[in-house]
Amino acid sequence: MNATGPTIAGSGTAELQFTLNGKQQRLTLDPSRRLADILRSELDCLDVKIGCNAGDCGACTVLLDGKAVCACITACGRIDGGVLETAHGLTRRDPDGIKLAAAFHRHGAAQCGICTPGMIATATALLRPRTELTETAVADGLGGVLCRCTGYRKIIDAVLDAQDGSAWPTHNDHKPAGHAGEAIQRLDGFAKVMGGEMFGDDVAPQNSLVVKVIRSPFAHAGFSFGDLAAYRKKHPGIALILTSADIPGKNCFGVIAPFADQPVFAEDFVRFRGEAVAAVVGDAATIAGLDTDDFPVNWQERPALAGMPAALQAGAVQIQPGRAGNVMCEGFVARGQLEDGYAGSDVIVEAEFSTGFIEHAYIEPEAGYARKVGNRLEIYASTQSPYMDRDSMAAIMGLKPEQIRIVPTACGGGFGSKLDLSMQPFVGLAAWILQKPVRIAYSRTESMQSTTKRHPSAISIKMGASKDGRIKVLDFCGDFDTGAYASWGPTVANRVPVHASGPYYIANYRARSRAIHTHCPPSGAFRGFGVPQSAVAQESVLDDVAEKLGIDRLEIRRINALKNHQPTVTGQIFTKGVGIKQCLDALISPWERALTEAKRLNAEAIAAGSPIRRGVGVASAWYGCGNTSLPNPSTIRAGIREDGKVVLHQGAVDIGQGSNTVIAQIFATAMGIRVTDLQIIGADTDLSPDAGKTSASRQTYVTGNAARLTGENLRRQILRLGNVSERAVIQFEDGAIHLLDHGLERRIILADELPVNRHGYVLEAEETYDPPTRPLDANGQGDPYAVYGYAAHMVELDVDTALGTVKLLRFHAAHDVGKAINPMLIEGQVEGGIAQGIGLALMEEYLPGRTENLHDYLIPTFGDVPEIRTLIIQVEDGHGPYGAKGLGEHVLIPTAPAVLNAIKHATGIRIRHLPATPSKIMAALRQGGPDE
Ligand code: FES
């Protein structure tokens, strides 16, 4: 840096000279501006991602004079005379950066990829001193960068590998067939590790107008606007002020049509803190300098129903019309007779559990832009559900669905929340009216205040079992706080009663659930649709039953594990594919070893007066893949161009879970070609058919089947054309298909022999798959899902009984995936899911008005996620492509109950109200009993 600091160039500005990724730069600007802002807006460094703008997440980390700094909290005056390096430059110019990019790719250490540039920049600084790094040193060194997808383990592996490993090429450069079962690297992974991935805030044209949303500071309030025209006049850069009066169609959206109830802009009164009432559109400088506190809106705060107890009280204000008592909907499953079950039980355990709001905390806040093209509206945004967005936007805009084009950008994490509309109506409406591109990027606080959460739950549960360990009866009753609007509340209410048994055979069963409105942010989909909450209760009481009976906790699960030909609690019978017993069996050896070790360590600790106690916990899970008893189709199209290129229209949005790779692997297997032969066109409502939403662990199973059918169809067409047998090998050459069949060779010259269709293909196939399900009757009996996946997690941990802290030591995670299409991606999903389960168990709770940023809302960091041993179990399913089952949500469900069961094993206390923070553990220890 210059000894005298930056040269002052005029009022409030300075001339800064610096090196950026090896190039000299000179800029004159306000030296107090955020470096992240300058890098992105003035220097086109879109690899610098902004996750929080507060120095909490580390996504924007760059190297300044070799040191890692958060660019969002660094004043750009600091760079004068300095050397700046970002991921884009490091992964092309720096030997360590190049090795890191290759290692991240090899290990699948970038899932959604939004944190990856910051990780690579930080890791480069760590590698440069050439000090031998250990796992702990890597975790400590990268501890300031958050990742919500990977669970950090593969990032640690990648950095250690880069320390001594090679750079490019990676496995995929050897052109693997990439068929089902091969652990190939992500087909879309290169951009993620090279800083080239374009997310919602990276795609808007220069000089787009910007939207700022005006939101309620109150959970419940009436409001009226003051003089909007005067406000606009006071700020000449404002192009438009939007309110509900500007909506040409319906001021209403929702993911489940019969329950749609959420306005784009509230009218007259608001139902939750953070609800939108208006939006201001203007040039970037005006919007950045706007003080929205003086926006002319008059609030009249009203008493708010802040939780379910208040909302359910007699006489409580009714939050939504037509939903008496604030009960939005109910779910019910019953089988057998509870009385018979109690009569046959030798022990009965009854308990109550609760969980709070959980924030998705993806590192990419909601962002995107819209533009009007002719009489159509195009929206480029981060989403999990392009076709649902299209239809919702058409209703809001009063347009036909064909007039809306949704182009998903790369999605920097979704986990369910980006299934709902968020910013799309604001940019869409503004762009349509102004006929100019309009962009938005939510602030972290805005994202946390206004988007959906995991449902808080209040559960009572009663389980009875006979002395041989067989569960005779289960009665479950759960209320779920769905907040001010419906979102996915109906899905939670329906799905929970089906799953609350766990993957066990239970003859006498009743499960009731309700979704309750409160004056809280809407609860929606979050990895599991309520099942992680119900599993906490059900797996905890099962442990307590085992303890009362004196039966080993793993053994009681094996005794009750559902088997082929046994009815589920909805009466569904699977003749193959039920894999929970195999998952539990895979844990026997580590379980016995860990229990022996825990016994020895605890005896030694007691003898030494140490407060540390070792605990070992286990929990099971099952999860139905796809919608509950509802149509759930996916369509895949593929075509061959006359130049011989195979194009796969893969519309299953890849939010980091890997559908771009897995669906391509399934298609390539079915067609009998190399996955590297494919050109993939991703989700875009103009270009790819509807592959449904990325949720409910459905893409590998449902869209995978559509891809398998499409691949088989295209293969059949080619073989027929070449008049060769089913065993023929297909190869592509420039403009031709080469067929080899038992020594016979055929060559199809595409341009000469076949006409080009309307999609530009000489051969094309398009297939749809919809899971075979059967509706549930009044007692919840039916076939809600064609496929379930199964899982069992075991954890070893230490509890410090003097401090109440929990140190996780190791997870063993057994997952029945039917067929492991890509084992590396499976491990990544498992590790990321466990990290989120750890958050649910030990630290996360969203409190409106209190934990609205990533400083106060804690998610697991590197140091919180221990070693994870993934055990892949493959019990072939009868419906899944090549036997595959879904996985996305299964990975989280057993984690929290396994942790709680291990805490109980270590200390004797049962934590029933999550999260199990040190203060709750200490309070329970002091009482010598449960946390209440
Ligand atoms: Fe780290 Fe998604 S890969 S946040």
Short mmCIF file of C-alpha atoms and ligand atoms in Angstrom, two decimals, residues 59 104 108-116 119 145-152 155 186 192 199 361-364 411-415 655-656 859, ligand 1:
data_model
loop_
_atom_site.label_atom_id
_atom_site.label_comp_id
_atom_site.label_asym_id
_atom_site.label_seq_id
_atom_site.Cartn_x
_atom_site.Cartn_y
_atom_site.Cartn_z
CA ALA A 59 -18.41 -16.24 0.56
CA PHE A 104 -12.42 -29.64 -5.26
CA GLY A 108 -17.12 -33.22 -5.16
CA ALA A 109 -16.30 -30.46 -2.68
CA ALA A 110 -18.47 -27.95 -4.53
CA GLN A 111 -22.17 -28.78 -4.49
CA CYS A 112 -24.15 -25.64 -5.24
CA GLY A 113 -20.81 -23.84 -5.56
CA ILE A 114 -21.76 -20.48 -4.06
CA CYS A 115 -19.24 -20.80 -1.22
CA THR A 116 -16.52 -22.31 -3.42
CA MET A 119 -13.26 -21.43 0.11
CA VAL A 145 -16.25 -19.59 5.48
CA LEU A 146 -19.70 -21.14 5.76
CA CYS A 147 -21.04 -23.89 3.55
CA ARG A 148 -24.63 -25.11 3.87
CA CYS A 149 -24.43 -27.97 1.34
CA THR A 150 -21.39 -30.17 1.82
CA GLY A 151 -20.99 -30.75 5.53
CA TYR A 152 -17.38 -29.59 5.01
CA ILE A 155 -13.74 -29.64 1.38
CA ARG A 186 -20.06 -33.47 -11.62
CA LYS A 192 -18.20 -24.13 -9.87
CA PHE A 199 -26.03 -17.28 -9.72
CA ALA A 361 -29.58 -20.37 5.49
CA TYR A 362 -28.46 -21.14 1.96
CA ILE A 363 -25.48 -18.95 1.24
CA GLU A 364 -27.09 -17.36 -1.82
CA CYS A 411 -28.98 -22.03 -7.44
CA GLY A 412 -26.80 -21.31 -4.42
CA GLY A 413 -28.70 -23.64 -2.16
CA GLY A 414 -32.44 -24.11 -1.81
CA PHE A 415 -33.29 -27.00 0.55
CA ILE A 655 -29.52 -27.00 -6.68
CA GLY A 656 -26.24 -28.66 -5.77
CA ILE A 859 -25.31 -22.91 11.55
FE1 FES B 1 -21.04 -24.61 -0.08
FE2 FES B 1 -23.38 -24.79 -1.44
S1 FES B 1 -21.46 -25.81 -1.83
S2 FES B 1 -22.85 -23.45 0.19
#
